[in-house]
């Protein structure tokens, strides 16, 4: 199960399908898939949960989550990962560029009080 967040859509043929362009970065797609796992209903992810939800191995999910942590998009919180200020900045930047985007859906997860 790979969710699509606001302004995020899977390529034709579903997630993981090769788009018609050779310039498509599958690794970026996979990183964004991991980021979209954070929802108001699921504000924290474990490595196992991220791996199971994406179909990635635990090692691959770990590398993506640790990379996102290095970019200040997520923060390790005990055994899990939670959104960090970098993800909030990204969502706000996207919302400014797309006035029709609905970032309010993410605010319960990404509000400053929820980000530690």
mmCIF file with all atom_site columns, C-alpha atoms in Angstrom, residues 23-64:
data_model
loop_
_atom_site.group_PDB
_atom_site.id
_atom_site.type_symbol
_atom_site.label_atom_id
_atom_site.label_alt_id
_atom_site.label_comp_id
_atom_site.label_asym_id
_atom_site.label_entity_id
_atom_site.label_seq_id
_atom_site.pdbx_PDB_ins_code
_atom_site.Cartn_x
_atom_site.Cartn_y
_atom_site.Cartn_z
_atom_site.occupancy
_atom_site.B_iso_or_equiv
_atom_site.pdbx_formal_charge
_atom_site.auth_seq_id
_atom_site.auth_comp_id
_atom_site.auth_asym_id
_atom_site.auth_atom_id
_atom_site.pdbx_PDB_model_num
ATOM 1  C CA . UNK A 1 23 ? 15.204 11.393 -16.812 1.00 0.00 ? 23 UNK A CA 1
ATOM 2  C CA . UNK A 1 24 ? 12.940 9.912  -14.130 1.00 0.00 ? 24 UNK A CA 1
ATOM 3  C CA . UNK A 1 25 ? 14.767 9.212  -10.835 1.00 0.00 ? 25 UNK A CA 1
ATOM 4  C CA . UNK A 1 26 ? 13.391 6.054  -9.271  1.00 0.00 ? 26 UNK A CA 1
ATOM 5  C CA . UNK A 1 27 ? 15.359 6.631  -6.061  1.00 0.00 ? 27 UNK A CA 1
ATOM 6  C CA . UNK A 1 28 ? 13.703 10.033 -5.602  1.00 0.00 ? 28 UNK A CA 1
ATOM 7  C CA . UNK A 1 29 ? 10.330 8.416  -6.240  1.00 0.00 ? 29 UNK A CA 1
ATOM 8  C CA . UNK A 1 30 ? 11.029 5.834  -3.556  1.00 0.00 ? 30 UNK A CA 1
ATOM 9  C CA . UNK A 1 31 ? 12.129 8.490  -1.054  1.00 0.00 ? 31 UNK A CA 1
ATOM 10 C CA . UNK A 1 32 ? 8.922  10.438 -1.660  1.00 0.00 ? 32 UNK A CA 1
ATOM 11 C CA . UNK A 1 33 ? 6.920  7.237  -1.230  1.00 0.00 ? 33 UNK A CA 1
ATOM 12 C CA . UNK A 1 34 ? 8.465  6.853  2.230   1.00 0.00 ? 34 UNK A CA 1
ATOM 13 C CA . UNK A 1 35 ? 7.687  10.491 3.072   1.00 0.00 ? 35 UNK A CA 1
ATOM 14 C CA . UNK A 1 36 ? 4.043  10.034 2.046   1.00 0.00 ? 36 UNK A CA 1
ATOM 15 C CA . UNK A 1 37 ? 3.650  7.257  4.612   1.00 0.00 ? 37 UNK A CA 1
ATOM 16 C CA . UNK A 1 38 ? 3.392  9.899  7.350   1.00 0.00 ? 38 UNK A CA 1
ATOM 17 C CA . UNK A 1 39 ? -0.266 10.803 7.819   1.00 0.00 ? 39 UNK A CA 1
ATOM 18 C CA . UNK A 1 40 ? -2.369 12.235 10.636  1.00 0.00 ? 40 UNK A CA 1
ATOM 19 C CA . UNK A 1 41 ? -3.481 8.657  11.328  1.00 0.00 ? 41 UNK A CA 1
ATOM 20 C CA . UNK A 1 42 ? 0.123  7.383  11.251  1.00 0.00 ? 42 UNK A CA 1
ATOM 21 C CA . UNK A 1 43 ? 2.430  10.144 12.530  1.00 0.00 ? 43 UNK A CA 1
ATOM 22 C CA . UNK A 1 44 ? 5.220  7.712  13.444  1.00 0.00 ? 44 UNK A CA 1
ATOM 23 C CA . UNK A 1 45 ? 6.872  4.957  11.403  1.00 0.00 ? 45 UNK A CA 1
ATOM 24 C CA . UNK A 1 46 ? 9.070  2.059  12.375  1.00 0.00 ? 46 UNK A CA 1
ATOM 25 C CA . UNK A 1 47 ? 11.560 0.511  9.994   1.00 0.00 ? 47 UNK A CA 1
ATOM 26 C CA . UNK A 1 48 ? 9.446  -2.609 9.770   1.00 0.00 ? 48 UNK A CA 1
ATOM 27 C CA . UNK A 1 49 ? 6.274  -0.615 9.173   1.00 0.00 ? 49 UNK A CA 1
ATOM 28 C CA . UNK A 1 50 ? 7.891  1.464  6.429   1.00 0.00 ? 50 UNK A CA 1
ATOM 29 C CA . UNK A 1 51 ? 9.322  -1.660 4.792   1.00 0.00 ? 51 UNK A CA 1
ATOM 30 C CA . UNK A 1 52 ? 5.995  -3.497 4.913   1.00 0.00 ? 52 UNK A CA 1
ATOM 31 C CA . UNK A 1 53 ? 3.995  -0.535 3.608   1.00 0.00 ? 53 UNK A CA 1
ATOM 32 C CA . UNK A 1 54 ? 6.320  0.069  0.648   1.00 0.00 ? 54 UNK A CA 1
ATOM 33 C CA . UNK A 1 55 ? 7.447  -3.448 -0.185  1.00 0.00 ? 55 UNK A CA 1
ATOM 34 C CA . UNK A 1 56 ? 11.071 -2.409 0.404   1.00 0.00 ? 56 UNK A CA 1
ATOM 35 C CA . UNK A 1 57 ? 13.503 -4.430 2.460   1.00 0.00 ? 57 UNK A CA 1
ATOM 36 C CA . UNK A 1 58 ? 14.134 -3.217 6.013   1.00 0.00 ? 58 UNK A CA 1
ATOM 37 C CA . UNK A 1 59 ? 17.662 -2.210 4.976   1.00 0.00 ? 59 UNK A CA 1
ATOM 38 C CA . UNK A 1 60 ? 16.360 -0.088 2.105   1.00 0.00 ? 60 UNK A CA 1
ATOM 39 C CA . UNK A 1 61 ? 13.668 1.537  4.266   1.00 0.00 ? 61 UNK A CA 1
ATOM 40 C CA . UNK A 1 62 ? 16.360 2.232  6.879   1.00 0.00 ? 62 UNK A CA 1
ATOM 41 C CA . UNK A 1 63 ? 18.587 3.975  4.320   1.00 0.00 ? 63 UNK A CA 1
ATOM 42 C CA . UNK A 1 64 ? 15.709 6.138  3.100   1.00 0.00 ? 64 UNK A CA 1
#
